[in-house]
Each structure stands twice: as C-alpha cells, then as structure tokens.
Tab-separated table of C-alpha atoms in Angstrom:
chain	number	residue	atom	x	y	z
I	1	UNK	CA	25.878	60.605	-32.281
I	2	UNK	CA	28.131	61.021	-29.154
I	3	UNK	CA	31.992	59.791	-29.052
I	4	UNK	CA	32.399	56.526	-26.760
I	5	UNK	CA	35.607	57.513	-26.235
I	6	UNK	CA	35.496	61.829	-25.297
I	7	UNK	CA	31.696	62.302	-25.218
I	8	UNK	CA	32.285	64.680	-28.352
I	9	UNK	CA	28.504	65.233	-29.944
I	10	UNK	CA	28.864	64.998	-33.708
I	11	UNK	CA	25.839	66.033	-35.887
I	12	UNK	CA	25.440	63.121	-38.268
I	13	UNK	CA	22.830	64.519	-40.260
I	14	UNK	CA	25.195	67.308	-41.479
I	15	UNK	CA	27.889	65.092	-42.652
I	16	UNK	CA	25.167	62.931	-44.338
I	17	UNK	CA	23.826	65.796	-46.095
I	18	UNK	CA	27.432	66.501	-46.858
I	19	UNK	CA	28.035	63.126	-48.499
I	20	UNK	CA	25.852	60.299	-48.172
I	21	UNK	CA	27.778	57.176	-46.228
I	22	UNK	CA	25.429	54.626	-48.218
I	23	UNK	CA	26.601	55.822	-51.270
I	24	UNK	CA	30.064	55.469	-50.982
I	25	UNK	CA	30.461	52.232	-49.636
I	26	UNK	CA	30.590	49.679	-52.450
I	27	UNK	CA	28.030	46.643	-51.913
I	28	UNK	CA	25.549	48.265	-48.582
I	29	UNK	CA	23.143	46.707	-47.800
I	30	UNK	CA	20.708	47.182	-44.617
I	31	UNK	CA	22.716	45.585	-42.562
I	32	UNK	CA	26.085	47.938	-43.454
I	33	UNK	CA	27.353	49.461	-40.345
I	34	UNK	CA	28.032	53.005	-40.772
I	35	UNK	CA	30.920	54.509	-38.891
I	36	UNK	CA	32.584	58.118	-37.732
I	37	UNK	CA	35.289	59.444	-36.815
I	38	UNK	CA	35.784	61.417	-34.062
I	39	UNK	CA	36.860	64.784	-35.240
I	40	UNK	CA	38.084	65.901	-31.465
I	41	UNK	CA	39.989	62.127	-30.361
I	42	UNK	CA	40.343	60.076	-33.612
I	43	UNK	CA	38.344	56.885	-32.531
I	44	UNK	CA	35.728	55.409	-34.414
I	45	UNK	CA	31.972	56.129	-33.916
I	46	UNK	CA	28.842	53.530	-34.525
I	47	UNK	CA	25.439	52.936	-33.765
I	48	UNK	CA	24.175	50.066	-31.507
I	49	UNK	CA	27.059	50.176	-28.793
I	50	UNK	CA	27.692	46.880	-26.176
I	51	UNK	CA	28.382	47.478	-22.462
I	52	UNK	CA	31.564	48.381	-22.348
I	53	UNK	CA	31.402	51.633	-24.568
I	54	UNK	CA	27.996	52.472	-22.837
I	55	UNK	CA	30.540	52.675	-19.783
I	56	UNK	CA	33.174	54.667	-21.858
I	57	UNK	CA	30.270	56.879	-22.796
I	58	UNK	CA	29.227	57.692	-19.328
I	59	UNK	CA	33.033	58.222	-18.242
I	60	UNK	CA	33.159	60.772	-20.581
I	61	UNK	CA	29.743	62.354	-20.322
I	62	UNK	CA	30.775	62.950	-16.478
I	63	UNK	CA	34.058	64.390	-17.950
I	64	UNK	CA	32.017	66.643	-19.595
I	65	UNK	CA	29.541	67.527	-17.208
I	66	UNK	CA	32.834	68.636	-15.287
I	67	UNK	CA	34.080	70.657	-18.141
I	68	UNK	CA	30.906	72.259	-18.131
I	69	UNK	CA	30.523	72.945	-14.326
I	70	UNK	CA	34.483	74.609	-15.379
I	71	UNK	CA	32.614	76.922	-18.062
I	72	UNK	CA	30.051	78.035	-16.024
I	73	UNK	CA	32.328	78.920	-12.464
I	74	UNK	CA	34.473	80.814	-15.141
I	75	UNK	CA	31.890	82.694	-16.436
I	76	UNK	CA	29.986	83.394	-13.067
I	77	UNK	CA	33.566	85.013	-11.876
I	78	UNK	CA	34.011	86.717	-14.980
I	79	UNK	CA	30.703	88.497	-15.132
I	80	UNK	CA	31.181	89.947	-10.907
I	81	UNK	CA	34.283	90.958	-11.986
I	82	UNK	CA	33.007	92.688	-14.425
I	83	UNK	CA	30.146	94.042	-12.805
I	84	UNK	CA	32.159	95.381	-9.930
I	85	UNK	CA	34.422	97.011	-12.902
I	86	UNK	CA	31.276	98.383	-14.461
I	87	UNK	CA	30.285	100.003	-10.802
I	88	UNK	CA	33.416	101.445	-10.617
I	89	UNK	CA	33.305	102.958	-13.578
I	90	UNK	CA	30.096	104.358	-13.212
I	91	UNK	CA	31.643	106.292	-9.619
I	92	UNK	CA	34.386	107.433	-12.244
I	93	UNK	CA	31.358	108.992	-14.145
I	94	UNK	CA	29.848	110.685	-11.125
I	95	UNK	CA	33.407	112.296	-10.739
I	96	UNK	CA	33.708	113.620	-13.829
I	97	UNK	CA	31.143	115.963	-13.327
I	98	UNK	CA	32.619	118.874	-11.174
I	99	UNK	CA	30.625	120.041	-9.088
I	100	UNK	CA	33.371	123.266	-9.576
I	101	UNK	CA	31.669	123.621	-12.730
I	102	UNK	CA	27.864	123.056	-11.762
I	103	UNK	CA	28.150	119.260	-12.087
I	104	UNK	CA	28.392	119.348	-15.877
I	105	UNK	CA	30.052	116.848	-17.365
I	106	UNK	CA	34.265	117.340	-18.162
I	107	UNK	CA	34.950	115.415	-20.976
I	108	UNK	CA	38.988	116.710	-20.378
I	109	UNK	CA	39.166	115.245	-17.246
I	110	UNK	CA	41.279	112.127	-16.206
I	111	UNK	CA	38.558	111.009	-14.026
I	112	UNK	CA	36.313	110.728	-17.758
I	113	UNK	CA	39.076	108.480	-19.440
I	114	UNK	CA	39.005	105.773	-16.483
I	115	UNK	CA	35.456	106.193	-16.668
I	116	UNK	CA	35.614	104.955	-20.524
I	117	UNK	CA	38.084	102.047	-20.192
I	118	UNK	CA	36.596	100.920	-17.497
I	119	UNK	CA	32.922	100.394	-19.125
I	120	UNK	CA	34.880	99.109	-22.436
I	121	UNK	CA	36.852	96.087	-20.128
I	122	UNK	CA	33.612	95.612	-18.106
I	123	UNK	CA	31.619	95.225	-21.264
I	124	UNK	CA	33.933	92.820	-22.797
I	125	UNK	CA	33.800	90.941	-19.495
I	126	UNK	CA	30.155	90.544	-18.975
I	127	UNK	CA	29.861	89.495	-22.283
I	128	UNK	CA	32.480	86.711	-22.291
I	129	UNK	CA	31.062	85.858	-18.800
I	130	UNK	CA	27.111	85.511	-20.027
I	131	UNK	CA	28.543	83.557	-23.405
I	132	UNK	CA	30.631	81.429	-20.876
I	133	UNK	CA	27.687	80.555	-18.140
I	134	UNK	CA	24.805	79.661	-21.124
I	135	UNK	CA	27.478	77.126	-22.537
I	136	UNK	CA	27.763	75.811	-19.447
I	137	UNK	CA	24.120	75.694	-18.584
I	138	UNK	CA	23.244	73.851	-22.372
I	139	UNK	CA	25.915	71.491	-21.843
I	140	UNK	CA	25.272	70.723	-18.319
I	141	UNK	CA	21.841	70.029	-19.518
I	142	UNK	CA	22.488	68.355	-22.366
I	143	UNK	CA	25.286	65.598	-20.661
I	144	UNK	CA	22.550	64.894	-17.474
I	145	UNK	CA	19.949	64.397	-20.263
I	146	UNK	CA	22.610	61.389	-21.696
I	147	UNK	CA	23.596	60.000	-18.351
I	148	UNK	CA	19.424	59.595	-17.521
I	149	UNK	CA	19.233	57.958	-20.444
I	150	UNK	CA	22.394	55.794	-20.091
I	151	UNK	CA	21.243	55.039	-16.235
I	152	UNK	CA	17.117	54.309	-17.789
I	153	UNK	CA	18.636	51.970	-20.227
I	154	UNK	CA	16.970	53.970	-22.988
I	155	UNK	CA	19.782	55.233	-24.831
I	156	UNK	CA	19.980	54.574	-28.587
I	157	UNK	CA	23.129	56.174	-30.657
C-alpha cells in the first residue's frame, strides 16, 4: 500500500503477519475496511481510494520521483569525486616508489601516507555514491511504474 498523502510504500503483509487487522477489530465482517497509518506523515491509509486521493497519490509519487532523481545526481557526483580521488591516489602510489631506490616501494615516505588516505576517502565515496545511484534507480522505477498505472486507470491499493 502507498500513502495518499507522501507516497510512503508500506509493506502490509509484514504488519499483517505482525498482527492480524481482522482479528482485532471486534464484529469484521467482509465488508470491514482496514486502515494504516502512515508511519512517515501520520494520515490514514485504505484500500479502494476515490479521485481525489488518486490525485494526492500522483502529487506525491512525482514528489518522489524528484527525491529520487535528488539520490541519484548525489550519488553520480559522489562516485567522480571519488574516482578522481582514487586516481590521485593511485599517482601518490607511483611516487612512492623512488626511483632513487630502484623504484621499490617506500613505505616511510609521505608520498605513501597520502597514497593510503586517499584510497580509504575514495573507497568510502564510491561506495556511498553506488548505494546512493541504485536507490535512486529502484525508486525512480518503482514511482513511474505507479504513475503508469495511475495514468492506465489500473491502479488498485
């Protein structure tokens, strides 16, 4: 079930593995209407929705869509910058071994120690960046899959 309100995507199945909704309410019958909360904005969540929170829902699935656009710019710039950290880096290695020495390797040298923290940051960025970017791409995804939906006239909470 998605959030008329923020476009939140709440896993319904897990709560109602959690504790069963039909069970708790005194009296259900078929025709109960079973509802959420929204755990991210506080408003109430049901199935079978009328026009105007079909139109809420696509508000905030473009909302969304936008967050996720945000996600995946931020981790696109995150992962160059730390690519062009990891390049430099890898120069820093090449000067570490002196050539004064028959290109072995210093380990003593300053060149060495940039050479070290600047693979460590670089890793740390690439990684954030690539966890960043596939967020964005499965949300992106997921949000154009609900507005197709939403604009087919097929979509059932």
């Amino acid at each position: 079930m998605y959030c008329y309100h923020c476009g939140y995507h709440i896993n319904e199945h897990k709560i109602e593995q959690k504790t069963p909704s039909i069970e708790n309410i005194e009296g259900a019958g078929t025709e109960s209407r079973i509802e959420y909360v929204c755990p991210r904005c506080g408003e109430a969540i049901h199935a079978g929705a009328d026009e105007k929170e079909i139109k809420s829902l696509s508000r905030a699935t473009h909302a969304e869509i936008q967050r996720a656009n945000n996600n995946y710019a931020s981790g696109m710039g995150l992962g160059s910058v730390g690519l062009i950290l990891l390049i430099l880096g890898l120069i820093f290695f090449l000067l570490a071994n002196r050539p004064s020495q028959g290109f072995v390797l210093d380990t003593t040298c300053a060149e060495f120690y940039v050479f070290i923290v600047l693979t460590i940051i670089s890793s740390i960025l690439l990684i954030l960046g690539i966890a960043l970017v596939s967020v964005g791409i499965y949300k992106r995804r997921l949000y154009h899959g609900i507005l197709r939906d939403i604009n087919n006239h097929t979509f059932v909470q």
